[in-house]
Tab-separated table of C-alpha atoms and ligand atoms in Angstrom:
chain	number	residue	atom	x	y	z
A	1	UNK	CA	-6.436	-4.294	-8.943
A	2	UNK	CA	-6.524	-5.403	-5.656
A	3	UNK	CA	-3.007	-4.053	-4.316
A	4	UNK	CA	-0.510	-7.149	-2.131
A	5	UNK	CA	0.977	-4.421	0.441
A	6	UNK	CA	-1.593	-1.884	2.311
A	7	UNK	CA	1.303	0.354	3.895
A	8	UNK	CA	-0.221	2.168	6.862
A	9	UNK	CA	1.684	4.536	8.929
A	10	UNK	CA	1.500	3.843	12.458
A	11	UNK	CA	0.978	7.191	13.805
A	12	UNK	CA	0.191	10.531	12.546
A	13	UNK	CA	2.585	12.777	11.115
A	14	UNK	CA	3.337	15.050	14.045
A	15	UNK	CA	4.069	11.612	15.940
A	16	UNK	CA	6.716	8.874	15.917
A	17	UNK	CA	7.757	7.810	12.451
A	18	UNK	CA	7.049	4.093	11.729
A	19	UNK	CA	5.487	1.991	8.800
A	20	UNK	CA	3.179	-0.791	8.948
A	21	UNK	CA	2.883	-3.477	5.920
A	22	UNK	CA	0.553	-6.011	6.255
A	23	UNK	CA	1.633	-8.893	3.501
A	24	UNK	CA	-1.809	-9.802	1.844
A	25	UNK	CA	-3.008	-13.131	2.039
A	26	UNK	CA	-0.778	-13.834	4.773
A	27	UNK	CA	-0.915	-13.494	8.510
A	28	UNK	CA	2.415	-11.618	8.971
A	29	UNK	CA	3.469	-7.709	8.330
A	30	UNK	CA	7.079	-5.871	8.042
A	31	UNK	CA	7.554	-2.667	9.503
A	32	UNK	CA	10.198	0.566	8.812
A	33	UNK	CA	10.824	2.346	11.929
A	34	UNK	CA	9.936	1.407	15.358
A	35	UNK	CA	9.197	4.740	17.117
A	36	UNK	CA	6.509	4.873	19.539
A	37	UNK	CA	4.097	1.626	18.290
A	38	UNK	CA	1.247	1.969	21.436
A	39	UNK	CA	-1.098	2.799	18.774
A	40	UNK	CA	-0.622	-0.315	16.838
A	41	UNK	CA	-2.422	-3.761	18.611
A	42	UNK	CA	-1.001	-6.355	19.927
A	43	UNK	CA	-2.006	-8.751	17.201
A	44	UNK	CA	-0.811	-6.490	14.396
A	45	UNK	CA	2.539	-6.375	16.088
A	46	UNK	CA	3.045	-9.917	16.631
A	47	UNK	CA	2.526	-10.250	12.857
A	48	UNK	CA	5.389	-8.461	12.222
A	49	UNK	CA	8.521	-10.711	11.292
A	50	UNK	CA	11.306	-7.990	8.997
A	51	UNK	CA	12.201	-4.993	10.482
A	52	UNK	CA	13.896	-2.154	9.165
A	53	UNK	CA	15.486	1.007	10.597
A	54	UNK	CA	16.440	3.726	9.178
A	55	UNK	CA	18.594	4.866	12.182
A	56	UNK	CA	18.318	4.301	15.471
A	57	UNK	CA	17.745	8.266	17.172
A	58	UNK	CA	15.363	7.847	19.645
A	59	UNK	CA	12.366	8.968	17.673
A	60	UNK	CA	12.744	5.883	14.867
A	61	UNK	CA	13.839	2.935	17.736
A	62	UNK	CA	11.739	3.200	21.032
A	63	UNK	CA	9.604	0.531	20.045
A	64	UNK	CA	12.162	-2.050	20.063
A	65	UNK	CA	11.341	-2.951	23.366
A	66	UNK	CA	7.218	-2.796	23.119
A	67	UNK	CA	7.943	-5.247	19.959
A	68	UNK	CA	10.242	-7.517	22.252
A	69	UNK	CA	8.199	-7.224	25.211
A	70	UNK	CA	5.119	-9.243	23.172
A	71	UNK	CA	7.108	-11.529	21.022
A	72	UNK	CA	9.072	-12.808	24.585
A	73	UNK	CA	8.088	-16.651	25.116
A	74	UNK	CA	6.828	-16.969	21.853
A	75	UNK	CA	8.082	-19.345	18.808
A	76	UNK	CA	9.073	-16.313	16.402
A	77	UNK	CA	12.079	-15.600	14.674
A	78	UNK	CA	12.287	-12.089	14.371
A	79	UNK	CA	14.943	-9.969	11.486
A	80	UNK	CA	15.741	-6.883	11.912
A	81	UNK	CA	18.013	-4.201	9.637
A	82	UNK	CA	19.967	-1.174	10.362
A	83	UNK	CA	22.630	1.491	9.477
A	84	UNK	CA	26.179	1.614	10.954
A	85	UNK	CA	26.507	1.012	14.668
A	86	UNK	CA	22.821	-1.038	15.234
A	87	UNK	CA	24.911	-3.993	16.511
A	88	UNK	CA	25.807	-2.226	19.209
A	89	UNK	CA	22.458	-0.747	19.333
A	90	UNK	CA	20.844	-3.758	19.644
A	91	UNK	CA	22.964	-5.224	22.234
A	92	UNK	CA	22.814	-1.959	24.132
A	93	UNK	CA	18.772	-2.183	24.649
A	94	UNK	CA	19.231	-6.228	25.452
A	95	UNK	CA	22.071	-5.461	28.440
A	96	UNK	CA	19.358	-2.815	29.919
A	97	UNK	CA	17.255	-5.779	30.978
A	98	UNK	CA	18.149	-8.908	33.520
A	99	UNK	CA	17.484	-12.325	31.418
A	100	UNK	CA	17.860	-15.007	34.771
A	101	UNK	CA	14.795	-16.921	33.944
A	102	UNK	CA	14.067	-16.998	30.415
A	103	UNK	CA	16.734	-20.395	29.776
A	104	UNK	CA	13.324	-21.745	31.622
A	105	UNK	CA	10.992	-20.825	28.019
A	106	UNK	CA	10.409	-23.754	25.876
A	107	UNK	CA	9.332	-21.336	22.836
A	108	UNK	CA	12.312	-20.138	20.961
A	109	UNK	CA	12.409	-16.656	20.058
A	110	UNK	CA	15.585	-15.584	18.015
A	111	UNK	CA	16.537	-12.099	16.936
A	112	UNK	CA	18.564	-12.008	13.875
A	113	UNK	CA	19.900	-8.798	13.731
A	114	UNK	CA	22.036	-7.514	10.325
A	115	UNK	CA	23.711	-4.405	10.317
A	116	UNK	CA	24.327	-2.452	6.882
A	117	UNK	CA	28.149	-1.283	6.222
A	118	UNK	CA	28.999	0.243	2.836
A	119	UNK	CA	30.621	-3.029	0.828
A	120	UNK	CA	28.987	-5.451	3.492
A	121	UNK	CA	26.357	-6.596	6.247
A	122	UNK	CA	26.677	-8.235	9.122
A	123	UNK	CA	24.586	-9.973	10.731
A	124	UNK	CA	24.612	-11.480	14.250
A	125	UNK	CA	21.961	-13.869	16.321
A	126	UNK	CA	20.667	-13.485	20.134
A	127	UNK	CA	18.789	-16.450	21.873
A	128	UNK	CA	16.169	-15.396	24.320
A	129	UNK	CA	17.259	-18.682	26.430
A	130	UNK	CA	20.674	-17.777	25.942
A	131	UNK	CA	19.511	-14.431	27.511
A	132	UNK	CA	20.316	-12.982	24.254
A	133	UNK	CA	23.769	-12.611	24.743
A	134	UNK	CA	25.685	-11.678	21.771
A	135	UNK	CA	26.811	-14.507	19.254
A	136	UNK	CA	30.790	-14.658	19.216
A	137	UNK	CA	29.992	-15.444	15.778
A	138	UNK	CA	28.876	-13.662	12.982
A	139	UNK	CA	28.047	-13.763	9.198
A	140	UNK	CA	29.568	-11.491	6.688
A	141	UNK	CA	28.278	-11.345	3.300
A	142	UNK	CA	28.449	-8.696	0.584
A	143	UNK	CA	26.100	-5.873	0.154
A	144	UNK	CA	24.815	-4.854	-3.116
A	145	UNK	CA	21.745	-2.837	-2.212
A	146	UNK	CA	19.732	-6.236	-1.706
A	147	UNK	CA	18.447	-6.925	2.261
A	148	UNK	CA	15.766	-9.681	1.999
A	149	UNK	CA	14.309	-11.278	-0.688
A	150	UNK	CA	11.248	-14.156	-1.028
A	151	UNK	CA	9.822	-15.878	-3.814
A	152	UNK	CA	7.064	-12.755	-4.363
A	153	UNK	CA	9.124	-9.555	-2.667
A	154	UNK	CA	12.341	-7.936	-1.863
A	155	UNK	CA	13.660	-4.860	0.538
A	156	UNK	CA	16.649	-2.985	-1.089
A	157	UNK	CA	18.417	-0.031	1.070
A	158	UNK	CA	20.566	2.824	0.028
A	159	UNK	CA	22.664	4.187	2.666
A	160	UNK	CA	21.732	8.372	2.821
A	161	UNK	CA	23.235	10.834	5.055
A	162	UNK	CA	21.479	12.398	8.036
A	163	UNK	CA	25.420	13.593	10.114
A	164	UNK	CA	25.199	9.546	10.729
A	165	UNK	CA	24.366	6.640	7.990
A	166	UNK	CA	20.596	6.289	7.810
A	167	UNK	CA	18.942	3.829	5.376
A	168	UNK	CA	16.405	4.537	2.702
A	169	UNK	CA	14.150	1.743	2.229
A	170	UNK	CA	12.053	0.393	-0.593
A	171	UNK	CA	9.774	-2.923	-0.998
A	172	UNK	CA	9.397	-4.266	-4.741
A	173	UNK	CA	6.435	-7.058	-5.421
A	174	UNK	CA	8.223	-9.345	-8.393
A	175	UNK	CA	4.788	-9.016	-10.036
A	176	UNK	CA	1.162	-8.573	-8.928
A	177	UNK	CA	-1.517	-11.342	-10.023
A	178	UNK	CA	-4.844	-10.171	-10.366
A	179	UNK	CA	-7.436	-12.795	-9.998
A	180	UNK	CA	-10.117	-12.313	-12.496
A	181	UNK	CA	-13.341	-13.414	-10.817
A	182	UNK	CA	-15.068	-13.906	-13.623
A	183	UNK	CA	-13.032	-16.585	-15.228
A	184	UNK	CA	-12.847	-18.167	-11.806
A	185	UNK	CA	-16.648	-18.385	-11.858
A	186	UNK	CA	-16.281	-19.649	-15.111
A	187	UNK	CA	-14.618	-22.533	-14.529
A	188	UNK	CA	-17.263	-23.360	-11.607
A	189	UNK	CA	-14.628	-22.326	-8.314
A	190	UNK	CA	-15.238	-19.998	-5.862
A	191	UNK	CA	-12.479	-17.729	-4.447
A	192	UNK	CA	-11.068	-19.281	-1.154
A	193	UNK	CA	-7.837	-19.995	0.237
A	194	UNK	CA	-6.627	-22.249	-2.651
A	195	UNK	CA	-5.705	-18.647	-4.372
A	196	UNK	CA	-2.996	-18.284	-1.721
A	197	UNK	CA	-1.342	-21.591	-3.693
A	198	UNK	CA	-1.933	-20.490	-6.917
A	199	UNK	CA	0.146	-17.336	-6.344
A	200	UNK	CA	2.673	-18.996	-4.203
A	201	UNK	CA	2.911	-21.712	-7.620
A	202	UNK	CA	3.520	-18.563	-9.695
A	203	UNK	CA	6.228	-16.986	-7.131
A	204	UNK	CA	7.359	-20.039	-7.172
A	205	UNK	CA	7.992	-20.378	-10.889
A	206	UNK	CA	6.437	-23.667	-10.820
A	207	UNK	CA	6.445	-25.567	-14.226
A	208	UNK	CA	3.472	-24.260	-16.685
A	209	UNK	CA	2.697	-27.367	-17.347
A	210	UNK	CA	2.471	-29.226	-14.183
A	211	UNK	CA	-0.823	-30.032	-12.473
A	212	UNK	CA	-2.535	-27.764	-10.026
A	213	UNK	CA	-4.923	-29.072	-7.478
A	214	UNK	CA	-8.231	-26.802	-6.496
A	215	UNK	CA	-10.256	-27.998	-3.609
A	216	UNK	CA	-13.370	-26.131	-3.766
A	217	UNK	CA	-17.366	-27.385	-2.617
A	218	UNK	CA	-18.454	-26.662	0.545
A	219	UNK	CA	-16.241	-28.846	2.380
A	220	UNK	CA	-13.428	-28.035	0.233
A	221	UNK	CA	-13.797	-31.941	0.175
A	222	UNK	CA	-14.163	-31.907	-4.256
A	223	UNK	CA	-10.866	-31.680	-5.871
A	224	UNK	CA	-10.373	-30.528	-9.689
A	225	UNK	CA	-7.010	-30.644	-11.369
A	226	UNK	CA	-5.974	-28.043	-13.978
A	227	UNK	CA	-2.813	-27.354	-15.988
A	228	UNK	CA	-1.160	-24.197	-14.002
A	229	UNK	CA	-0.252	-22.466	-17.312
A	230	UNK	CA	-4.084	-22.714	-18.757
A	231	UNK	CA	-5.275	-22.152	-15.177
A	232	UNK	CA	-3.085	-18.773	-15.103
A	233	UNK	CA	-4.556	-18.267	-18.473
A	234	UNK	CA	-8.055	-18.332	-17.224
A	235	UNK	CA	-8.096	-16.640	-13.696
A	236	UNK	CA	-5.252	-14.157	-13.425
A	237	UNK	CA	-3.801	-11.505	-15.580
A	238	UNK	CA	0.166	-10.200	-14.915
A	239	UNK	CA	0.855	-7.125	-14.189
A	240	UNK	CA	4.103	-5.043	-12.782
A	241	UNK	CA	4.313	-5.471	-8.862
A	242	UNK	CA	4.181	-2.567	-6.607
A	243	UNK	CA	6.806	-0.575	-4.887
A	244	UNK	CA	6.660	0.852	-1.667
A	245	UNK	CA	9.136	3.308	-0.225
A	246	UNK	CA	9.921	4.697	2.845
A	247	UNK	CA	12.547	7.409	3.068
A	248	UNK	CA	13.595	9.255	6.698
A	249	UNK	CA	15.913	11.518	8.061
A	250	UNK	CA	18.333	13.162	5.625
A	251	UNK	CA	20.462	16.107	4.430
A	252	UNK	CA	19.556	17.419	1.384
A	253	UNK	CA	22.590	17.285	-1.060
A	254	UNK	CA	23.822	16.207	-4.387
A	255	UNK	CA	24.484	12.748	-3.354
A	256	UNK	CA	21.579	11.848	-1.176
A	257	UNK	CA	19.205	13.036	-3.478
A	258	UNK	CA	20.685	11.115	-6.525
A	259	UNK	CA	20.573	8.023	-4.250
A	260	UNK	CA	16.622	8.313	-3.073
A	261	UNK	CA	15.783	9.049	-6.907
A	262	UNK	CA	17.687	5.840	-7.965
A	263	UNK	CA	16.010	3.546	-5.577
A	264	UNK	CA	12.686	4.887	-5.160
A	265	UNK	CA	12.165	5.625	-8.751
A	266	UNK	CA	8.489	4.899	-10.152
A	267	UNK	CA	7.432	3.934	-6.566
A	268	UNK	CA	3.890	3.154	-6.506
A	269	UNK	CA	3.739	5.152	-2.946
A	270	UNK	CA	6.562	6.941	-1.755
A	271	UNK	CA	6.427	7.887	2.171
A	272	UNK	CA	8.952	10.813	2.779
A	273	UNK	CA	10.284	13.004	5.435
A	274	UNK	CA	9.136	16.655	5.601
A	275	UNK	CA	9.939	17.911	8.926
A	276	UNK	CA	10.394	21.649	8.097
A	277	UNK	CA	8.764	24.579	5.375
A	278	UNK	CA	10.654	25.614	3.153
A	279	UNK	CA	10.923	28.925	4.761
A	280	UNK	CA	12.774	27.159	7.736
A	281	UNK	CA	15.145	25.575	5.550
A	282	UNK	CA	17.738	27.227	7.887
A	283	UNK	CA	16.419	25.543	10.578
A	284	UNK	CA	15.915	22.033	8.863
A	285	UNK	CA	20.015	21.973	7.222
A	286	UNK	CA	21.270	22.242	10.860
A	287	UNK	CA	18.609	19.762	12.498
A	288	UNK	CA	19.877	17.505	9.072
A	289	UNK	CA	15.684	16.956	7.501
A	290	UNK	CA	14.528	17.779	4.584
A	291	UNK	CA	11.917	21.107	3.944
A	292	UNK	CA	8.812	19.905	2.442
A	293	UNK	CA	9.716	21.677	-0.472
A	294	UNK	CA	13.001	19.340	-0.744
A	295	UNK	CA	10.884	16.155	0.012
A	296	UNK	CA	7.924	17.099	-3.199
A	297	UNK	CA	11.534	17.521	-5.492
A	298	UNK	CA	12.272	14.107	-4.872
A	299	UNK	CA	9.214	12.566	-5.307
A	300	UNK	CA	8.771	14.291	-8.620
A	301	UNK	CA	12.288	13.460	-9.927
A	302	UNK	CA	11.488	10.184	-8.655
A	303	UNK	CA	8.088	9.881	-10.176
A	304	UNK	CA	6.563	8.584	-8.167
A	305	UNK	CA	2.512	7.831	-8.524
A	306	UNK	CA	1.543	9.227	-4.849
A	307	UNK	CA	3.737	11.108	-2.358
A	308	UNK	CA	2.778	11.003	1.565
A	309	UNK	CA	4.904	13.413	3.588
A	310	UNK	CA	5.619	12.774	7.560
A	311	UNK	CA	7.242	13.505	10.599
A	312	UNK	CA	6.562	17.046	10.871
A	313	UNK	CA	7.940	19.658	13.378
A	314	UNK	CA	6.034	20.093	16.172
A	315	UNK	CA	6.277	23.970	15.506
A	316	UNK	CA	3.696	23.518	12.101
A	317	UNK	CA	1.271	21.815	15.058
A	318	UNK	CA	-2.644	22.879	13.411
A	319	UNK	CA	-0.164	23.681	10.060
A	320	UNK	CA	0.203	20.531	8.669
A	321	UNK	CA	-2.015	21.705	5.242
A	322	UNK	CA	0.944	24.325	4.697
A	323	UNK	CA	3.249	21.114	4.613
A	324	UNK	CA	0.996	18.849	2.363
A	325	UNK	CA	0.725	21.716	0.348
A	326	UNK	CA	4.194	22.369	-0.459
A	327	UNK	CA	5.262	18.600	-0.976
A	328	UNK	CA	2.404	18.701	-3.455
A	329	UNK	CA	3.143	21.670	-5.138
A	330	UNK	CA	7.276	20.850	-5.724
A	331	UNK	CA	5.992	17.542	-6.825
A	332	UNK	CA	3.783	18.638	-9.465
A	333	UNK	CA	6.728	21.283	-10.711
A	334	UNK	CA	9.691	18.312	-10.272
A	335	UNK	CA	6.891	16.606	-12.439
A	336	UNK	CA	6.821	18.763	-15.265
A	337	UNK	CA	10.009	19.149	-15.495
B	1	ZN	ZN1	13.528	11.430	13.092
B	2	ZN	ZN1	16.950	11.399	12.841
């Protein structure tokens, strides 16, 4: 199986936190966590177009403005998520810049920025040619755990506790198609871009029995017409989608814990904080983080099929086996449980 979502952490895990999904077959990525993003290109960044924060201390945000720097002239609009407060946040990083000239910029670049209240969300719009000042308007709609959803994915959130509201994040594929090479071989095709169609057609829930087009040759000039449903039949077998998730920053308690186990449950890859060892966990209940220990609990009450822990202390620098180790070895106990 050739997985949709490649999740690639954007530094290593003494470094900024951050989260890097490129969307297969597509040119475009969503991210959780800006912290420091130097190490990710240019081009990878201006794929990005959802972005989600889990809370906006330093460590999880200062790449908001090496995002907006490169996306500034350009025709993008850009979404972006956070906890309580990222409103004001958001507005707070725009008014530390002067925005004279940009009304000049024939591109539009919009930000549409949705903060994430218990029963609600709210989300506002800033024009960069309005010099991205604040919208007197703004859109409230109800919050049931849902952020964003398309035809093939959706981001849910769970608000967790870290002495402030911090999000939890996880990204669910409605269901994976596996092309089958052989049948499209078969049926004299080649795999090309008319794939990206056929999926989108099955996202899409497009009738069974309507016709899909192929354009295949060399040119991609020939044209053969297929029933989807016997097409789907002869190319691609079903399977369960993926699920990514992405969990920073939190106390560990009763309730937080139930929460992360209720969304992230059965993740395919779950990336979790593990800032302290266990033998700190002194040190990690007054900072608010989880011990690695804590983190390798949840991911085997969660059970999940692989754990990755991050943003380690700087004190474990040269250590970070000890913390792998730990996650690993709660997991496989929370496992067996
Ligand atoms: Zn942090
Ligand atoms: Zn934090």
């Amino acid at each position: 199986m050739r997985p949709s979502f490649l999740p690639r952490p954007v530094n290593g895990p003494f470094d900024d936190p951050g989260l890097f999904i490129p969307l297969f077959f597509e040119r475009r990525a969503i991210i959780f966590d800006l912290g420091d993003i130097y190490s990710l290109s240019a081009k990878d960044i201006l794929k990005i177009s959802h972005i989600f924060i889990t809370h906006t201390h330093m460590d999880h945000f200062i790449g908001f403005d090496r995002l907006l720097r490169l996306f500034l002239g350009r025709d993008q609009h850009l979404y972006l998520f956070g906890p309580k407060g990222f409103l004001n946040n958001v507005e707070g990083k725009l008014a530390g810049y002067s925005w004279n000239l940009v009304k000049n910029y024939s591109n539009l670049l919009a930000l549409h920025v949705t903060e994430v209240l218990p029963d609600h969300l709210i989300t506002k719009d800033y024009i960069c040619q309005n010099g991205f000042v604040p919208d007197q308007t703004s859109l409230k709609q109800p919050f049931n755990g849902l952020l964003h959803e398309e035809p093939s994915f959706s981001v849910s959130a769970r608000i967790l506790d870290h002495s402030l509201p911090c999000l939890g994040f996880t990204l669910k594929e409605r269901f994976h198609v596996n092309i089958l090479k052989d049948g499209v071989t078969k049926l004299g095709l080649e795999v090309g871009p008319w794939l990206k169609d056929f999926k989108q057609a099955l996202f899409d829930n497009q009738d069974p029995d309507s016709k899909f087009e192929v354009s295949c040759g060399k040119t991609n000039q020939q044209k053969k017409t297929f029933v989807l449903g016997d097409l789907t039949k002869q190319i691609a077998l079903i399977t369960p989608g993926q699920k990514i998730s992405y969990i920073a920053d939190l106390v560990y308690n009763e309730s937080n814990v139930e929460k992360v186990v209720e969304l992230v449950k059965d993740s395919d890859h779950l990336f979790i904080e593990a800032s302290f060892l266990e033998k700190d966990r002194d040190v990690a209940e007054k900072k608010c983080h989880l011990t690695a220990r804590q983190a390798g609990i949840i991911a085997g009450m969660s059970g999940v099929k692989q754990v990755t822990p991050f943003h380690f202390s700087p004190r474990y620098v040269g250590q970070a086996h000890l913390l792998e180790k730990e996650v690993i070895a709660a997991y496989d106990e929370a496992l067996r449980r």
